[in-house]
Amino acid sequence: MSAVAAIPLVKPKQAISIETVGMTKIFGSMAALEDVSLKIEAGTFHALLGENGAGKSTLVKCIMGYYHANRGTVLLDGVEVDIRNPRDARALGVGMVYQHFTLVPSLTGAENLVISRADAPAVIDWKKEMRGLNEFLDHMPFRVPLDVPVSSLAAGEKQKLEILKLLYLDQRLMILDEPTSVLTPGEADEMLGLLRGMAQRKEITVIMISHKFREVTTFCDSVTVLRRGRKAGGGNVVDLTTEQMAKMMIGDTVIREGATRKPRPAGDTVLELVALEAEDEEGLPALDKLNLKVSAGEIVGIAGVSGNGQSALVEVLSGQRPLKNGRIIVKAQPFEPDRDTYHRMKIFGLPEEPLKNATVPKMTVAENMAFRTFDRPPTAKFGWWLSPGPMRVKAQELIERYRVKTQSPESAIADLSGGNVQRAVLARELSSDVDVLIVANPCFGLDFASVAEIRAQIMEQRNRGAAVLLLSEDLDEILELADRVAVMSGGTINYVSSIEQTDRTTIGKHMAGH
Amino acid sequence: MSDSAFAIVFFAIVGGALRVSTPFMFVALGECLTEKSGRVNLGLEGTLVLGAMTAYAVSYHSGYPWLGVFAAGLSGAVLGAMHGYICKLPKVNDIAVGIAMMLFGTGIAFFFGKAYIQPSAPRLESFSLGAWTGNQQIATALQINPLLLVGIAVAILMAWAFANTKWGLIVRMAGDSAPAATAMGVSVDLVRFLSTTFGGFLAGVGGAFLSLFYPGSWNQGLSSGQGLMAVALVIFARWSPVRCIIAALLFGAAGAIGPALQSVGITQGYYFFNAAPYILTLLIMIASAGSKRAMRDVPGELSITK
């Protein structure tokens, strides 16, 4: 790198263009990013598409200076720049909003903004700063309350504050990492619309990492698709169909056909939740008089923005969180979250983050797969004498049937990739008769092939006559799988409808709590 | 009990609160600063004892008690810096290091302090808040030390700095979200090192009060766990410097009940009343463990909450 530009003295107020040439990043012996070149004009809303592990994050981290590319250069406004760390990026007007928020929860919005400035004064004159902040907000398309701690803001407001922070720091090229994953569809559309407007006015250039085609086709101007670290295609969004983009993302991978929904007559109510109440760690209500019924042979999908009590509901059903009030009734009998009841009532589940919530990471795949059956014949004699032989045979059979990629049944389950942990747990949970199945975000962070397979498994259980409760932050997943949809907001179910009689907008409105 | 005896007990408790609370106050403020930056220093009990010994020794040799106070602060800062440095190393648990530092601090204080148990060092001057009443008993009861006022001033300054200065915000940032602080280019380790060091300085000054004013001599049973109680007090004060003052006064008042009752001739249950601060600590720990409100003010990076 010879012609490296000095950091400009005057910060840019206008959108900046960016170009990467031959970006390559090698970790060990594996190229996470190989020869990726892309060019984004100033004032463009650009999408970066790709499956998990396709290299999207590696690319933007190289641009932001978190990683040092092995080869390749970055040009801003046509001038080659050397970004060695995020601070350099910031000085050049490049900022990023991360998936996990980087606001300090106990500080107010104003404190967060002022302290993020490189030239924050030693003693802060709050009167003057607030005047400045209000003037700044007057020129912004949206406002966020600045005088309350960030921890008390809703996710959408936090996201807006992150973006305001970038604008406050005059960062006119912003990289957003899946910015809408924590927002309601309404909030997401509003925010992306505002960003698009600003881009069209040439105030900012946006690079958005996403895997939601709907957002890309509605809001973005151009797109780059990455697959296995290489650029698989791209162009203007208007010239591309969703099928073409999906094809670029997955290449030639064969995807299992989704199991078809067999029509079934309405079954008996199997799982009934009556006025459930539970508290979170801070003693605030996490579940608030939640009522829901699930019948045999149907999938009830619970939609909702994360943090509205979904985790608490799963934890209550799996016995991880005490129930404060209310009743859980399974097959007309009261339900107690203990091992015997789960076995007797044939209740199974796939919680979110299965490695944390459904496995013992350091135990072997075979042992983890035997958690449901290890104390019953044929694995156990007299209820306490375990024989590893049958355990291994059973595991071997499940590994093959569910295509779990593991070196051997004796490997620690923590060594498996996320998708394979998910498959292993699902194999364990579905290996016997299932009457009630509780699943939370089963496809989070998985590639297309695994997603299709896991969804097919869930659908098969429904077709067999199981009552399935599916909690998901991915509305598309619910629209694909569920027979009925219930919306969770503020710890309670505020809307239930059969899937034919509702649509995305209506669900979105109820997700926002209306 | 007659009215005048009641008044005497009342003033004795108030005076005792003002007197006994000062070491609690300084240790609690030091711990508050340390915990705000995201680290727990359980070693402040050792710092308190070492501070007491250092202050007494320096005052004895130099003849200037205030020089002793400053030296006590420095000795505390050295212990704090040690704690801060060790915790910076990878995979080190700050609670375990704190306990080790507590034993280390008391250990070297006893080792070097042997020689100072007998001699008498010049003590800190005090003035009386009760002189205007003309009542000798009340005047004696309300003797207060300038260090009390210094402590209150430090608390107010800290509260102001946490809200209104760049450094205050950076300390809170390091304590609440290390990733956010790092993303902003702040060295979390350095912030915590400095906070622990300064926190140690304050705890050391608290120790000087013990040996140079009340009880006002150096011996091995001087602190009797006040440094540890002060850590509990920070939780009770929900990490607010100003609430630390109020909590310290409450602890001080509890500690003064026994001597106050004794001063009017009630000796029954003397040891029970002397145990009041310890009972209060227990009750507070139980109450705050169940208090979900305290959990909301807890700095997010503290290892006790993770």
PDB file of C-alpha atoms in Angstrom, chain B residues 40-268:
ATOM      1  CA  VAL B  40     -15.304  -6.022  43.080  1.00  0.00           C
ATOM      2  CA  ASN B  41     -12.511  -5.435  45.587  1.00  0.00           C
ATOM      3  CA  LEU B  42     -13.169  -7.526  48.676  1.00  0.00           C
ATOM      4  CA  GLY B  43      -9.667  -6.693  49.884  1.00  0.00           C
ATOM      5  CA  LEU B  44     -10.675  -3.336  51.328  1.00  0.00           C
ATOM      6  CA  GLU B  45     -10.814  -4.813  54.836  1.00  0.00           C
ATOM      7  CA  GLY B  46      -7.085  -5.427  54.514  1.00  0.00           C
ATOM      8  CA  THR B  47      -6.615  -1.951  53.053  1.00  0.00           C
ATOM      9  CA  LEU B  48      -8.459  -0.442  56.003  1.00  0.00           C
ATOM     10  CA  VAL B  49      -6.244  -2.221  58.535  1.00  0.00           C
ATOM     11  CA  LEU B  50      -3.043  -1.399  56.669  1.00  0.00           C
ATOM     12  CA  GLY B  51      -4.180   2.234  56.376  1.00  0.00           C
ATOM     13  CA  ALA B  52      -4.786   2.378  60.126  1.00  0.00           C
ATOM     14  CA  MET B  53      -1.346   0.991  60.872  1.00  0.00           C
ATOM     15  CA  THR B  54       0.430   3.253  58.352  1.00  0.00           C
ATOM     16  CA  ALA B  55      -1.340   6.367  59.573  1.00  0.00           C
ATOM     17  CA  TYR B  56      -0.470   5.590  63.181  1.00  0.00           C
ATOM     18  CA  ALA B  57       3.155   4.856  62.399  1.00  0.00           C
ATOM     19  CA  VAL B  58       3.676   7.940  60.244  1.00  0.00           C
ATOM     20  CA  SER B  59       1.894  10.165  62.728  1.00  0.00           C
ATOM     21  CA  TYR B  60       4.008   8.756  65.540  1.00  0.00           C
ATOM     22  CA  HIS B  61       7.308   9.295  63.732  1.00  0.00           C
ATOM     23  CA  SER B  62       6.595  12.648  62.084  1.00  0.00           C
ATOM     24  CA  GLY B  63       4.288  14.176  64.649  1.00  0.00           C
ATOM     25  CA  TYR B  64       1.875  15.280  61.925  1.00  0.00           C
ATOM     26  CA  PRO B  65      -1.354  13.263  61.993  1.00  0.00           C
ATOM     27  CA  TRP B  66      -2.489  14.635  58.625  1.00  0.00           C
ATOM     28  CA  LEU B  67       0.697  13.341  57.066  1.00  0.00           C
ATOM     29  CA  GLY B  68      -0.343   9.987  58.518  1.00  0.00           C
ATOM     30  CA  VAL B  69      -3.732  10.279  56.815  1.00  0.00           C
ATOM     31  CA  PHE B  70      -2.065  10.915  53.464  1.00  0.00           C
ATOM     32  CA  ALA B  71       0.372   8.029  53.962  1.00  0.00           C
ATOM     33  CA  ALA B  72      -2.554   5.756  54.815  1.00  0.00           C
ATOM     34  CA  GLY B  73      -4.187   6.763  51.536  1.00  0.00           C
ATOM     35  CA  LEU B  74      -0.996   5.965  49.662  1.00  0.00           C
ATOM     36  CA  SER B  75      -0.655   2.549  51.278  1.00  0.00           C
ATOM     37  CA  GLY B  76      -4.275   1.869  50.285  1.00  0.00           C
ATOM     38  CA  ALA B  77      -3.577   3.016  46.749  1.00  0.00           C
ATOM     39  CA  VAL B  78      -0.652   0.582  46.539  1.00  0.00           C
ATOM     40  CA  LEU B  79      -2.882  -2.336  47.630  1.00  0.00           C
ATOM     41  CA  GLY B  80      -5.598  -1.167  45.231  1.00  0.00           C
ATOM     42  CA  ALA B  81      -3.100  -0.954  42.377  1.00  0.00           C
ATOM     43  CA  MET B  82      -1.906  -4.478  43.166  1.00  0.00           C
ATOM     44  CA  HIS B  83      -5.483  -5.754  43.061  1.00  0.00           C
ATOM     45  CA  GLY B  84      -6.123  -3.829  39.843  1.00  0.00           C
ATOM     46  CA  TYR B  85      -3.000  -5.156  38.191  1.00  0.00           C
ATOM     47  CA  ILE B  86      -3.532  -8.788  39.175  1.00  0.00           C
ATOM     48  CA  CYS B  87      -7.152  -8.731  37.969  1.00  0.00           C
ATOM     49  CA  LYS B  88      -5.977  -7.476  34.584  1.00  0.00           C
ATOM     50  CA  LEU B  89      -4.204 -10.788  33.988  1.00  0.00           C
ATOM     51  CA  PRO B  90      -6.223 -13.321  32.006  1.00  0.00           C
ATOM     52  CA  LYS B  91      -8.571 -15.722  33.777  1.00  0.00           C
ATOM     53  CA  VAL B  92      -8.187 -14.094  37.170  1.00  0.00           C
ATOM     54  CA  ASN B  93     -11.224 -13.908  39.429  1.00  0.00           C
ATOM     55  CA  ASP B  94     -11.508 -10.589  41.240  1.00  0.00           C
ATOM     56  CA  ILE B  95     -13.365 -12.076  44.227  1.00  0.00           C
ATOM     57  CA  ALA B  96     -10.600 -14.607  44.908  1.00  0.00           C
ATOM     58  CA  VAL B  97      -7.914 -11.955  44.475  1.00  0.00           C
ATOM     59  CA  GLY B  98      -9.854  -9.701  46.838  1.00  0.00           C
ATOM     60  CA  ILE B  99      -9.858 -12.307  49.588  1.00  0.00           C
ATOM     61  CA  ALA B 100      -6.129 -12.879  49.083  1.00  0.00           C
ATOM     62  CA  MET B 101      -5.495  -9.123  49.223  1.00  0.00           C
ATOM     63  CA  MET B 102      -7.557  -8.878  52.398  1.00  0.00           C
ATOM     64  CA  LEU B 103      -5.351 -11.461  54.113  1.00  0.00           C
ATOM     65  CA  PHE B 104      -2.232  -9.868  52.661  1.00  0.00           C
ATOM     66  CA  GLY B 105      -3.210  -6.369  53.837  1.00  0.00           C
ATOM     67  CA  THR B 106      -4.042  -7.411  57.401  1.00  0.00           C
ATOM     68  CA  GLY B 107      -0.989  -9.656  57.449  1.00  0.00           C
ATOM     69  CA  ILE B 108       1.562  -6.976  56.641  1.00  0.00           C
ATOM     70  CA  ALA B 109      -0.250  -4.492  58.879  1.00  0.00           C
ATOM     71  CA  PHE B 110       0.128  -6.857  61.858  1.00  0.00           C
ATOM     72  CA  PHE B 111       3.715  -7.635  60.888  1.00  0.00           C
ATOM     73  CA  PHE B 112       4.888  -4.016  60.720  1.00  0.00           C
ATOM     74  CA  GLY B 113       2.405  -2.826  63.327  1.00  0.00           C
ATOM     75  CA  LYS B 114       3.773  -4.873  66.266  1.00  0.00           C
ATOM     76  CA  ALA B 115       6.065  -2.017  67.257  1.00  0.00           C
ATOM     77  CA  TYR B 116       3.276   0.570  67.411  1.00  0.00           C
ATOM     78  CA  ILE B 117       0.847  -1.099  69.781  1.00  0.00           C
ATOM     79  CA  GLN B 118       2.423   0.517  72.854  1.00  0.00           C
ATOM     80  CA  PRO B 119       3.515   4.048  71.855  1.00  0.00           C
ATOM     81  CA  SER B 120       1.036   6.897  71.598  1.00  0.00           C
ATOM     82  CA  ALA B 121       0.863   8.913  68.383  1.00  0.00           C
ATOM     83  CA  PRO B 122      -0.532  12.441  67.938  1.00  0.00           C
ATOM     84  CA  ARG B 123      -4.221  12.193  67.015  1.00  0.00           C
ATOM     85  CA  LEU B 124      -6.390  14.203  64.669  1.00  0.00           C
ATOM     86  CA  GLU B 125      -8.032  17.323  66.115  1.00  0.00           C
ATOM     87  CA  SER B 126     -11.792  17.480  66.252  1.00  0.00           C
ATOM     88  CA  PHE B 127     -14.419  20.107  66.906  1.00  0.00           C
ATOM     89  CA  SER B 128     -17.789  19.943  68.552  1.00  0.00           C
ATOM     90  CA  LEU B 129     -21.141  20.483  66.914  1.00  0.00           C
ATOM     91  CA  GLY B 130     -22.843  20.635  70.292  1.00  0.00           C
ATOM     92  CA  ALA B 131     -20.818  23.442  71.944  1.00  0.00           C
ATOM     93  CA  TRP B 132     -23.689  25.943  71.538  1.00  0.00           C
ATOM     94  CA  THR B 133     -25.961  23.940  73.836  1.00  0.00           C
ATOM     95  CA  GLY B 134     -23.677  24.623  76.777  1.00  0.00           C
ATOM     96  CA  ASN B 135     -24.320  21.044  77.881  1.00  0.00           C
ATOM     97  CA  GLN B 136     -20.998  19.379  78.497  1.00  0.00           C
ATOM     98  CA  GLN B 137     -22.312  15.875  77.859  1.00  0.00           C
ATOM     99  CA  ILE B 138     -23.889  16.814  74.534  1.00  0.00           C
ATOM    100  CA  ALA B 139     -20.826  18.761  73.486  1.00  0.00           C
ATOM    101  CA  THR B 140     -18.658  15.701  74.113  1.00  0.00           C
ATOM    102  CA  ALA B 141     -21.091  13.443  72.363  1.00  0.00           C
ATOM    103  CA  LEU B 142     -21.149  15.564  69.206  1.00  0.00           C
ATOM    104  CA  GLN B 143     -17.398  15.742  68.740  1.00  0.00           C
ATOM    105  CA  ILE B 144     -16.776  15.382  65.042  1.00  0.00           C
ATOM    106  CA  ASN B 145     -13.706  15.023  62.927  1.00  0.00           C
ATOM    107  CA  PRO B 146     -12.886  16.982  59.743  1.00  0.00           C
ATOM    108  CA  LEU B 147     -12.508  13.646  57.922  1.00  0.00           C
ATOM    109  CA  LEU B 148     -16.271  13.169  58.184  1.00  0.00           C
ATOM    110  CA  LEU B 149     -16.780  16.381  56.243  1.00  0.00           C
ATOM    111  CA  VAL B 150     -14.103  15.338  53.747  1.00  0.00           C
ATOM    112  CA  GLY B 151     -15.967  12.060  53.231  1.00  0.00           C
ATOM    113  CA  ILE B 152     -19.264  13.826  52.605  1.00  0.00           C
ATOM    114  CA  ALA B 153     -17.544  16.218  50.196  1.00  0.00           C
ATOM    115  CA  VAL B 154     -15.932  13.289  48.326  1.00  0.00           C
ATOM    116  CA  ALA B 155     -19.322  11.579  48.033  1.00  0.00           C
ATOM    117  CA  ILE B 156     -20.977  14.658  46.588  1.00  0.00           C
ATOM    118  CA  LEU B 157     -18.038  15.215  44.244  1.00  0.00           C
ATOM    119  CA  MET B 158     -18.222  11.593  43.086  1.00  0.00           C
ATOM    120  CA  ALA B 159     -21.966  11.789  42.463  1.00  0.00           C
ATOM    121  CA  TRP B 160     -21.457  14.964  40.471  1.00  0.00           C
ATOM    122  CA  ALA B 161     -18.531  13.512  38.521  1.00  0.00           C
ATOM    123  CA  PHE B 162     -20.436  10.346  37.596  1.00  0.00           C
ATOM    124  CA  ALA B 163     -23.093  12.500  35.921  1.00  0.00           C
ATOM    125  CA  ASN B 164     -21.187  15.495  34.664  1.00  0.00           C
ATOM    126  CA  THR B 165     -17.675  14.618  33.658  1.00  0.00           C
ATOM    127  CA  LYS B 166     -16.128  12.656  30.841  1.00  0.00           C
ATOM    128  CA  TRP B 167     -14.206  10.512  33.320  1.00  0.00           C
ATOM    129  CA  GLY B 168     -17.326   9.754  35.324  1.00  0.00           C
ATOM    130  CA  LEU B 169     -19.152   8.600  32.224  1.00  0.00           C
ATOM    131  CA  ILE B 170     -16.169   6.503  31.155  1.00  0.00           C
ATOM    132  CA  VAL B 171     -16.052   4.749  34.540  1.00  0.00           C
ATOM    133  CA  ARG B 172     -19.773   3.964  34.317  1.00  0.00           C
ATOM    134  CA  MET B 173     -19.336   2.795  30.751  1.00  0.00           C
ATOM    135  CA  ALA B 174     -16.532   0.401  31.706  1.00  0.00           C
ATOM    136  CA  GLY B 175     -18.668  -0.907  34.544  1.00  0.00           C
ATOM    137  CA  ASP B 176     -21.824  -1.393  32.594  1.00  0.00           C
ATOM    138  CA  SER B 177     -20.782  -2.554  29.156  1.00  0.00           C
ATOM    139  CA  ALA B 178     -17.182  -3.442  28.462  1.00  0.00           C
ATOM    140  CA  PRO B 179     -17.874  -4.153  24.770  1.00  0.00           C
ATOM    141  CA  ALA B 180     -19.368  -0.685  24.318  1.00  0.00           C
ATOM    142  CA  ALA B 181     -16.408   0.922  26.044  1.00  0.00           C
ATOM    143  CA  THR B 182     -13.931  -1.052  23.974  1.00  0.00           C
ATOM    144  CA  ALA B 183     -15.780  -0.150  20.783  1.00  0.00           C
ATOM    145  CA  MET B 184     -15.284   3.483  21.742  1.00  0.00           C
ATOM    146  CA  GLY B 185     -11.552   2.987  22.133  1.00  0.00           C
ATOM    147  CA  VAL B 186     -11.576   3.079  25.942  1.00  0.00           C
ATOM    148  CA  SER B 187      -9.157   0.731  27.678  1.00  0.00           C
ATOM    149  CA  VAL B 188     -11.442  -1.007  30.163  1.00  0.00           C
ATOM    150  CA  ASP B 189      -8.504  -2.520  32.047  1.00  0.00           C
ATOM    151  CA  LEU B 190      -6.882   0.860  32.562  1.00  0.00           C
ATOM    152  CA  VAL B 191     -10.128   2.442  33.783  1.00  0.00           C
ATOM    153  CA  ARG B 192     -10.630  -0.391  36.266  1.00  0.00           C
ATOM    154  CA  PHE B 193      -6.996  -0.264  37.372  1.00  0.00           C
ATOM    155  CA  LEU B 194      -7.247   3.452  38.134  1.00  0.00           C
ATOM    156  CA  SER B 195     -10.646   3.096  39.813  1.00  0.00           C
ATOM    157  CA  THR B 196      -9.404   0.271  42.034  1.00  0.00           C
ATOM    158  CA  THR B 197      -6.289   2.267  42.906  1.00  0.00           C
ATOM    159  CA  PHE B 198      -8.223   5.368  43.871  1.00  0.00           C
ATOM    160  CA  GLY B 199     -10.800   3.231  45.664  1.00  0.00           C
ATOM    161  CA  GLY B 200      -7.914   1.766  47.674  1.00  0.00           C
ATOM    162  CA  PHE B 201      -6.713   5.289  48.511  1.00  0.00           C
ATOM    163  CA  LEU B 202     -10.111   6.162  49.989  1.00  0.00           C
ATOM    164  CA  ALA B 203     -10.260   2.949  52.019  1.00  0.00           C
ATOM    165  CA  GLY B 204      -6.760   3.670  53.354  1.00  0.00           C
ATOM    166  CA  VAL B 205      -7.883   7.106  54.527  1.00  0.00           C
ATOM    167  CA  GLY B 206     -10.792   5.385  56.292  1.00  0.00           C
ATOM    168  CA  GLY B 207      -8.213   3.310  58.144  1.00  0.00           C
ATOM    169  CA  ALA B 208      -6.381   6.462  59.282  1.00  0.00           C
ATOM    170  CA  PHE B 209      -9.567   7.583  60.992  1.00  0.00           C
ATOM    171  CA  LEU B 210      -9.694   4.373  63.015  1.00  0.00           C
ATOM    172  CA  SER B 211      -6.207   4.680  64.469  1.00  0.00           C
ATOM    173  CA  LEU B 212      -5.924   8.485  64.675  1.00  0.00           C
ATOM    174  CA  PHE B 213      -9.366   9.475  65.908  1.00  0.00           C
ATOM    175  CA  TYR B 214     -11.827   6.801  66.958  1.00  0.00           C
ATOM    176  CA  PRO B 215     -11.095   4.495  68.695  1.00  0.00           C
ATOM    177  CA  GLY B 216      -7.788   6.291  68.297  1.00  0.00           C
ATOM    178  CA  SER B 217      -5.064   3.729  68.862  1.00  0.00           C
ATOM    179  CA  TRP B 218      -3.466   0.947  66.916  1.00  0.00           C
ATOM    180  CA  ASN B 219      -4.182  -2.670  67.759  1.00  0.00           C
ATOM    181  CA  GLN B 220      -4.951  -5.799  65.854  1.00  0.00           C
ATOM    182  CA  GLY B 221      -8.663  -5.913  66.619  1.00  0.00           C
ATOM    183  CA  LEU B 222      -9.172  -2.368  65.360  1.00  0.00           C
ATOM    184  CA  SER B 223     -11.305  -2.915  62.319  1.00  0.00           C
ATOM    185  CA  SER B 224     -13.281  -6.019  63.285  1.00  0.00           C
ATOM    186  CA  GLY B 225     -14.680  -6.485  59.806  1.00  0.00           C
ATOM    187  CA  GLN B 226     -15.793  -2.931  59.068  1.00  0.00           C
ATOM    188  CA  GLY B 227     -14.170  -3.113  55.633  1.00  0.00           C
ATOM    189  CA  LEU B 228     -16.242  -6.154  54.751  1.00  0.00           C
ATOM    190  CA  MET B 229     -19.424  -4.594  56.107  1.00  0.00           C
ATOM    191  CA  ALA B 230     -18.786  -1.565  53.927  1.00  0.00           C
ATOM    192  CA  VAL B 231     -18.907  -3.793  50.852  1.00  0.00           C
ATOM    193  CA  ALA B 232     -22.375  -4.951  51.898  1.00  0.00           C
ATOM    194  CA  LEU B 233     -23.250  -1.334  52.466  1.00  0.00           C
ATOM    195  CA  VAL B 234     -22.518  -0.453  48.824  1.00  0.00           C
ATOM    196  CA  ILE B 235     -25.120  -2.978  47.716  1.00  0.00           C
ATOM    197  CA  PHE B 236     -27.564  -1.498  50.212  1.00  0.00           C
ATOM    198  CA  ALA B 237     -26.785   1.973  48.825  1.00  0.00           C
ATOM    199  CA  ARG B 238     -27.412   0.660  45.305  1.00  0.00           C
ATOM    200  CA  TRP B 239     -24.136   2.079  43.970  1.00  0.00           C
ATOM    201  CA  SER B 240     -24.943   5.717  44.701  1.00  0.00           C
ATOM    202  CA  PRO B 241     -22.214   7.689  46.534  1.00  0.00           C
ATOM    203  CA  VAL B 242     -24.736   9.886  48.332  1.00  0.00           C
ATOM    204  CA  ARG B 243     -26.751   6.887  49.490  1.00  0.00           C
ATOM    205  CA  CYS B 244     -23.428   5.413  50.684  1.00  0.00           C
ATOM    206  CA  ILE B 245     -23.192   8.316  53.170  1.00  0.00           C
ATOM    207  CA  ILE B 246     -26.693   7.702  54.486  1.00  0.00           C
ATOM    208  CA  ALA B 247     -26.066   3.975  54.753  1.00  0.00           C
ATOM    209  CA  ALA B 248     -22.757   4.595  56.554  1.00  0.00           C
ATOM    210  CA  LEU B 249     -24.511   6.840  59.079  1.00  0.00           C
ATOM    211  CA  LEU B 250     -27.103   4.127  59.656  1.00  0.00           C
ATOM    212  CA  PHE B 251     -24.376   1.559  60.300  1.00  0.00           C
ATOM    213  CA  GLY B 252     -22.611   4.054  62.544  1.00  0.00           C
ATOM    214  CA  ALA B 253     -25.790   4.613  64.558  1.00  0.00           C
ATOM    215  CA  ALA B 254     -26.237   0.858  64.947  1.00  0.00           C
ATOM    216  CA  GLY B 255     -22.674   0.611  66.232  1.00  0.00           C
ATOM    217  CA  ALA B 256     -23.272   3.425  68.721  1.00  0.00           C
ATOM    218  CA  ILE B 257     -26.322   1.877  70.391  1.00  0.00           C
ATOM    219  CA  GLY B 258     -24.315  -0.246  72.825  1.00  0.00           C
ATOM    220  CA  PRO B 259     -21.940   2.478  74.102  1.00  0.00           C
ATOM    221  CA  ALA B 260     -24.795   5.022  74.211  1.00  0.00           C
ATOM    222  CA  LEU B 261     -26.919   2.829  76.465  1.00  0.00           C
ATOM    223  CA  GLN B 262     -23.887   2.102  78.600  1.00  0.00           C
ATOM    224  CA  SER B 263     -23.296   5.837  79.082  1.00  0.00           C
ATOM    225  CA  VAL B 264     -26.606   6.120  80.935  1.00  0.00           C
ATOM    226  CA  GLY B 265     -25.978   3.019  82.930  1.00  0.00           C
ATOM    227  CA  ILE B 266     -27.839   0.396  80.946  1.00  0.00           C
ATOM    228  CA  THR B 267     -25.396  -2.448  80.692  1.00  0.00           C
ATOM    229  CA  GLN B 268     -27.838  -5.266  80.164  1.00  0.00           C
TER     230      GLN B 268
END
